[in-house]
Structures are given as C-alpha cells and as structure tokens.
PDB file of C-alpha atoms in Angstrom:
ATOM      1  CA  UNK A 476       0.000   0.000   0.000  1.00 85.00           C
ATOM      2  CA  UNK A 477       1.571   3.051  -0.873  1.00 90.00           C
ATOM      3  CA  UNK A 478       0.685   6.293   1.421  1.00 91.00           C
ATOM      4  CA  UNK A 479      -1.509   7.869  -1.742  1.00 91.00           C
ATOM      5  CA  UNK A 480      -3.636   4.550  -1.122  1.00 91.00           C
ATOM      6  CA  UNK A 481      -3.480   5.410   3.074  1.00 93.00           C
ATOM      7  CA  UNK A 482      -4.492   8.660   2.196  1.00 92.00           C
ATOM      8  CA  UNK A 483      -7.382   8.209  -0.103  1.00 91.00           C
ATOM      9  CA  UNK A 484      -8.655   5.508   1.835  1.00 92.00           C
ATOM     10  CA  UNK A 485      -8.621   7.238   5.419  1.00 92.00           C
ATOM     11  CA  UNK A 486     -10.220  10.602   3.822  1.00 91.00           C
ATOM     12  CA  UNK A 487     -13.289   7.962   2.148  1.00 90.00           C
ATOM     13  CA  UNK A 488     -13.898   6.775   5.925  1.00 91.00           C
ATOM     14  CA  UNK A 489     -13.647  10.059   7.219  1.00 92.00           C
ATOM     15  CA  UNK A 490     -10.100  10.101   8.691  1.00 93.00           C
ATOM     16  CA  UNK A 491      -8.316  12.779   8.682  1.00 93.00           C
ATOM     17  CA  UNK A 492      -4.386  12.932   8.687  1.00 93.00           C
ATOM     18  CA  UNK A 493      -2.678  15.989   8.819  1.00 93.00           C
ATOM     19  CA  UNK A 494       0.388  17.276   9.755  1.00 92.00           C
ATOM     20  CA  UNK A 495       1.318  18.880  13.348  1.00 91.00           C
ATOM     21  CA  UNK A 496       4.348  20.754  12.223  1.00 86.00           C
ATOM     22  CA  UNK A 497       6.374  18.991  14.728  1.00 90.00           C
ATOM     23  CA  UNK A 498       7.309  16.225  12.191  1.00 90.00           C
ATOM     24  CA  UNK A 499       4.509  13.816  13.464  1.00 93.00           C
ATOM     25  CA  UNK A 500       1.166  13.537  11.949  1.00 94.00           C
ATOM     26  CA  UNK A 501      -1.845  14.177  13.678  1.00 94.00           C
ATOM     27  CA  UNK A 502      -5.004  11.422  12.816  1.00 93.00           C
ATOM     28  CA  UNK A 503      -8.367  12.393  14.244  1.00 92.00           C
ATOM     29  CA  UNK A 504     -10.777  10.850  14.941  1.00 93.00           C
ATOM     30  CA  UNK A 505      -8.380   7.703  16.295  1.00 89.00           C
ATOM     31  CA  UNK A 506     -11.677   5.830  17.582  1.00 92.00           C
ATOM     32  CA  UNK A 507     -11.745   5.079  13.690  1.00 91.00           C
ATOM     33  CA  UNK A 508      -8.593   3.418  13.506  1.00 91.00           C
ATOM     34  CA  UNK A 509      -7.675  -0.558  13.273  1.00 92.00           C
ATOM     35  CA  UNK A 510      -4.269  -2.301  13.878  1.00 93.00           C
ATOM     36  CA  UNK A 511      -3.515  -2.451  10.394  1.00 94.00           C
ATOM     37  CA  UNK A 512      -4.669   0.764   9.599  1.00 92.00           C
ATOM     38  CA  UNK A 513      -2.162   2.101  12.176  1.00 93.00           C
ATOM     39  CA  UNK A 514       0.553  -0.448  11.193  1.00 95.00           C
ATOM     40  CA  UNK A 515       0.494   1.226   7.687  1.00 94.00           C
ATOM     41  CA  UNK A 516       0.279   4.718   8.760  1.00 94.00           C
ATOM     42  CA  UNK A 517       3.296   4.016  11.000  1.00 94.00           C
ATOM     43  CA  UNK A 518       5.086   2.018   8.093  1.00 96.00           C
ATOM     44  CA  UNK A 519       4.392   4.849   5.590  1.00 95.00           C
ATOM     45  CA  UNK A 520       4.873   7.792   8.180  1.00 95.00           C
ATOM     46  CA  UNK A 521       7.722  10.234   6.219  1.00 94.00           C
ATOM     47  CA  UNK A 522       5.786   9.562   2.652  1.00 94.00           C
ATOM     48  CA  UNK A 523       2.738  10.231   3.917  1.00 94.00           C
ATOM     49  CA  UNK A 524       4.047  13.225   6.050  1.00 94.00           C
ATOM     50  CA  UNK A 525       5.632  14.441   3.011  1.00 91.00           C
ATOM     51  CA  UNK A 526       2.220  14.002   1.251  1.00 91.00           C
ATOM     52  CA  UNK A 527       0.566  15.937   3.455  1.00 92.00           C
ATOM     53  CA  UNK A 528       2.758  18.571   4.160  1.00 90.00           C
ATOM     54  CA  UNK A 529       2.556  19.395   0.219  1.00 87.00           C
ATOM     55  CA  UNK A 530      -1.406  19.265  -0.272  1.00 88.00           C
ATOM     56  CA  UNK A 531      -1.711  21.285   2.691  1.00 88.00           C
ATOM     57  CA  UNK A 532       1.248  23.779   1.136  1.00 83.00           C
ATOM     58  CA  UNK A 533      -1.244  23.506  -2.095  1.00 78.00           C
ATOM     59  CA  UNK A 534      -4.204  24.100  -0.230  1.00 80.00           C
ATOM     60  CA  UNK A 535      -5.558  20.524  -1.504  1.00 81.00           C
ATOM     61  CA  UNK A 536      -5.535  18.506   1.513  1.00 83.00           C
ATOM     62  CA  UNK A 537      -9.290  18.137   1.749  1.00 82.00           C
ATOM     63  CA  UNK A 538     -10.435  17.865  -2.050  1.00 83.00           C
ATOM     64  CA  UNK A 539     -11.424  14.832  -2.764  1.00 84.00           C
ATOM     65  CA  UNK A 540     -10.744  14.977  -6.396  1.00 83.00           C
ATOM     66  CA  UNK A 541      -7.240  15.660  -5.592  1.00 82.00           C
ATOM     67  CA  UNK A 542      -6.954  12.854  -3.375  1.00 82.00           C
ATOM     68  CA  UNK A 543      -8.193  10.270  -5.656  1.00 83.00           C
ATOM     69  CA  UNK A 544      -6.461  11.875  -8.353  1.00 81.00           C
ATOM     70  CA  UNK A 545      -3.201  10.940  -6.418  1.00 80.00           C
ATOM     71  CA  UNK A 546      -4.136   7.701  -4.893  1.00 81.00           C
ATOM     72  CA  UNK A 547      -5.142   6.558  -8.497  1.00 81.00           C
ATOM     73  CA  UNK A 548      -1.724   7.869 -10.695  1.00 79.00           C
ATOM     74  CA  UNK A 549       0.573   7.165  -7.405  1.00 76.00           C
ATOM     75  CA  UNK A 550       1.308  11.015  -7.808  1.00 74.00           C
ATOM     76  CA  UNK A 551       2.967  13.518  -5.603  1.00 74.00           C
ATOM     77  CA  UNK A 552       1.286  17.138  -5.222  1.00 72.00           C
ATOM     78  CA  UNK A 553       4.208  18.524  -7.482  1.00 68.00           C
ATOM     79  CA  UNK A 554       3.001  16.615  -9.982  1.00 64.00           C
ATOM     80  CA  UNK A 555       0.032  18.213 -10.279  1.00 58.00           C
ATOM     81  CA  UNK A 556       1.794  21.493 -10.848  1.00 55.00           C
ATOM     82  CA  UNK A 557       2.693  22.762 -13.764  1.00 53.00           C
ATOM     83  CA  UNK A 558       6.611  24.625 -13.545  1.00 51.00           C
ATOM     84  CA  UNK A 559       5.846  26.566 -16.385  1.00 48.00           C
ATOM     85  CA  UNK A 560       2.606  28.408 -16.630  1.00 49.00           C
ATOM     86  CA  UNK A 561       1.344  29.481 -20.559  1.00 46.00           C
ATOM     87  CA  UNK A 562      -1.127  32.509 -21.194  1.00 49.00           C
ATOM     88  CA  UNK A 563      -3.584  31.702 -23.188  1.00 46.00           C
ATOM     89  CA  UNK A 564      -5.814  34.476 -24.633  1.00 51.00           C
ATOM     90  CA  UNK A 565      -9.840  34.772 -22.942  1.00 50.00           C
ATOM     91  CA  UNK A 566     -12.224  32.371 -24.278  1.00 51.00           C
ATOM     92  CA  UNK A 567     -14.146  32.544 -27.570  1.00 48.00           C
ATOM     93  CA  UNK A 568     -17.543  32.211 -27.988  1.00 48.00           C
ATOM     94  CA  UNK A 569     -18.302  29.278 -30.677  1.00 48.00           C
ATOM     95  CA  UNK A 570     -20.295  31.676 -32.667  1.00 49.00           C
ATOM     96  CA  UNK A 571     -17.446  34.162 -32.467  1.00 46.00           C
ATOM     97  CA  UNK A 572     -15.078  31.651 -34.071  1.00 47.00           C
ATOM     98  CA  UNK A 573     -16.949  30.181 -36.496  1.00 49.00           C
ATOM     99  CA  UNK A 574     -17.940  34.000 -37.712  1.00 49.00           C
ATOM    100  CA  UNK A 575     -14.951  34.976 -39.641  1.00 50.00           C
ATOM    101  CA  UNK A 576     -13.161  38.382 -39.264  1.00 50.00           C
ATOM    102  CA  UNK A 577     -16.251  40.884 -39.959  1.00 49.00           C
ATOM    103  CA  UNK A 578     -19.623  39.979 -38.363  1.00 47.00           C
ATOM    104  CA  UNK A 579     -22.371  41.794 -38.566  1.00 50.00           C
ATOM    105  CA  UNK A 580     -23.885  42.862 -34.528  1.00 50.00           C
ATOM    106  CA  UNK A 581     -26.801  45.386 -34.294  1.00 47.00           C
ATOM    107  CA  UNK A 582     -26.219  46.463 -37.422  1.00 43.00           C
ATOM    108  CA  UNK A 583     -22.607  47.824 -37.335  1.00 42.00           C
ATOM    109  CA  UNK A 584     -19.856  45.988 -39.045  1.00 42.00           C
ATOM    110  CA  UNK A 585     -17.360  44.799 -35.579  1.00 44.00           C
ATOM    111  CA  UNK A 586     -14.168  43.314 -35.873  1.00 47.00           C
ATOM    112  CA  UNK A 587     -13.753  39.949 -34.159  1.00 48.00           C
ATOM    113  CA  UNK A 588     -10.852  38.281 -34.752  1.00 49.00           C
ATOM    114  CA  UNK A 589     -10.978  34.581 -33.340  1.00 51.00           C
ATOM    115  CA  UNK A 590      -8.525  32.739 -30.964  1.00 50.00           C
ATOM    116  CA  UNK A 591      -6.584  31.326 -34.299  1.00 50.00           C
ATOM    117  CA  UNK A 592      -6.265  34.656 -35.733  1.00 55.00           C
ATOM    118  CA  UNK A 593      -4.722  36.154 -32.556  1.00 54.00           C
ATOM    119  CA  UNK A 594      -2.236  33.180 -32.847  1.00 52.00           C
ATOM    120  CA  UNK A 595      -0.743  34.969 -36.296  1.00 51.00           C
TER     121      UNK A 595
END
C-alpha cells in the first residue's frame, strides 16, 4: 500500500491525517482506527508526512478529487503542478469563431478576430 492509497482511503472513511508541524502527523478521529490501519500509517509515516505537508502547502488537503487523483496515478502534489505556466488568450464564444473576421452585430460591421487569428 503506498501512502496515496493510506491517504485516499482514510479521507473515504472520514479520517483525517494531517500534519502537526512537529514532524509527526496528527489522525483524528483515532476511535476510527484498526491495527492495520495504524501499522500502515506508522510504516508509511515520512511519505505520507511528506504528502501531506505538500497538499496542505497547495491548499488541496481536503479535495477529494485531488486525493483520488493521487491515490489513483501514485502522484505527488508537485506533480500536479505545472513549472511553467502558458497565457492563453480569454475564451471565444463558438459563434465568435466560427464567424470569420467581420460579423455583422446590431447592425454595425465589428471586428472579431478569433482565438486562431490572434495566434498569427
């Protein structure tokens, strides 16, 4: 079990595991806990520290998506994010694209150049 898998499954029970800043983790509520349960955390303790100490650096820790997400791909949070970031230019409108340079709005001839034509 890898601590992605701890992880995922504690937060589907409704475990939580967080970390204390002291370099232990902090599991509430423990009345939820088994022996194996705590034999993995303890045998997974500095990934699953780790782990946590990212999402919660990420702001992810309780997202669900992001759990399974990482439980499923056996990912780290730094994965998940991207080292260089692209700017890409506001969405168009289907109609907007499909329109062609000139369009005619109310009227008055308006200049709409789409997303490809921005590109040039």
């Amino acid at each position: 079990m890898t601590a992605q898998e701890i992880l995922f499954e504690a937060s589907t029970q409704g475990i939580g595991i967080t970390a204390d800043g002291k370099g232990n983790l902090r599991i509430t509520p423990t009345r939820l806990l088994n022996p194996k349960r705590i034999a993995d955390i303890r045998a997974h303790k500095r990934e699953l520290l780790a782990l946590v100490s990212d999402l919660e650096h990420y702001g992810a820790l309780d997202d669900p998506l992001i759990l399974e997400a990482l439980e499923l791909f056996t990912a780290t949070p730094k994965d998940l994010v991207k080292q260089h970031s692209l700017s890409f230019p506001a969405p168009v409108r289907p109609a907007v694209a499909l329109a062609g340079p000139l369009s005619t709005i109310g009227g008055q001839q308006a200049e709409q150049r789409t997303f490809w034509d921005k590109l040039r």
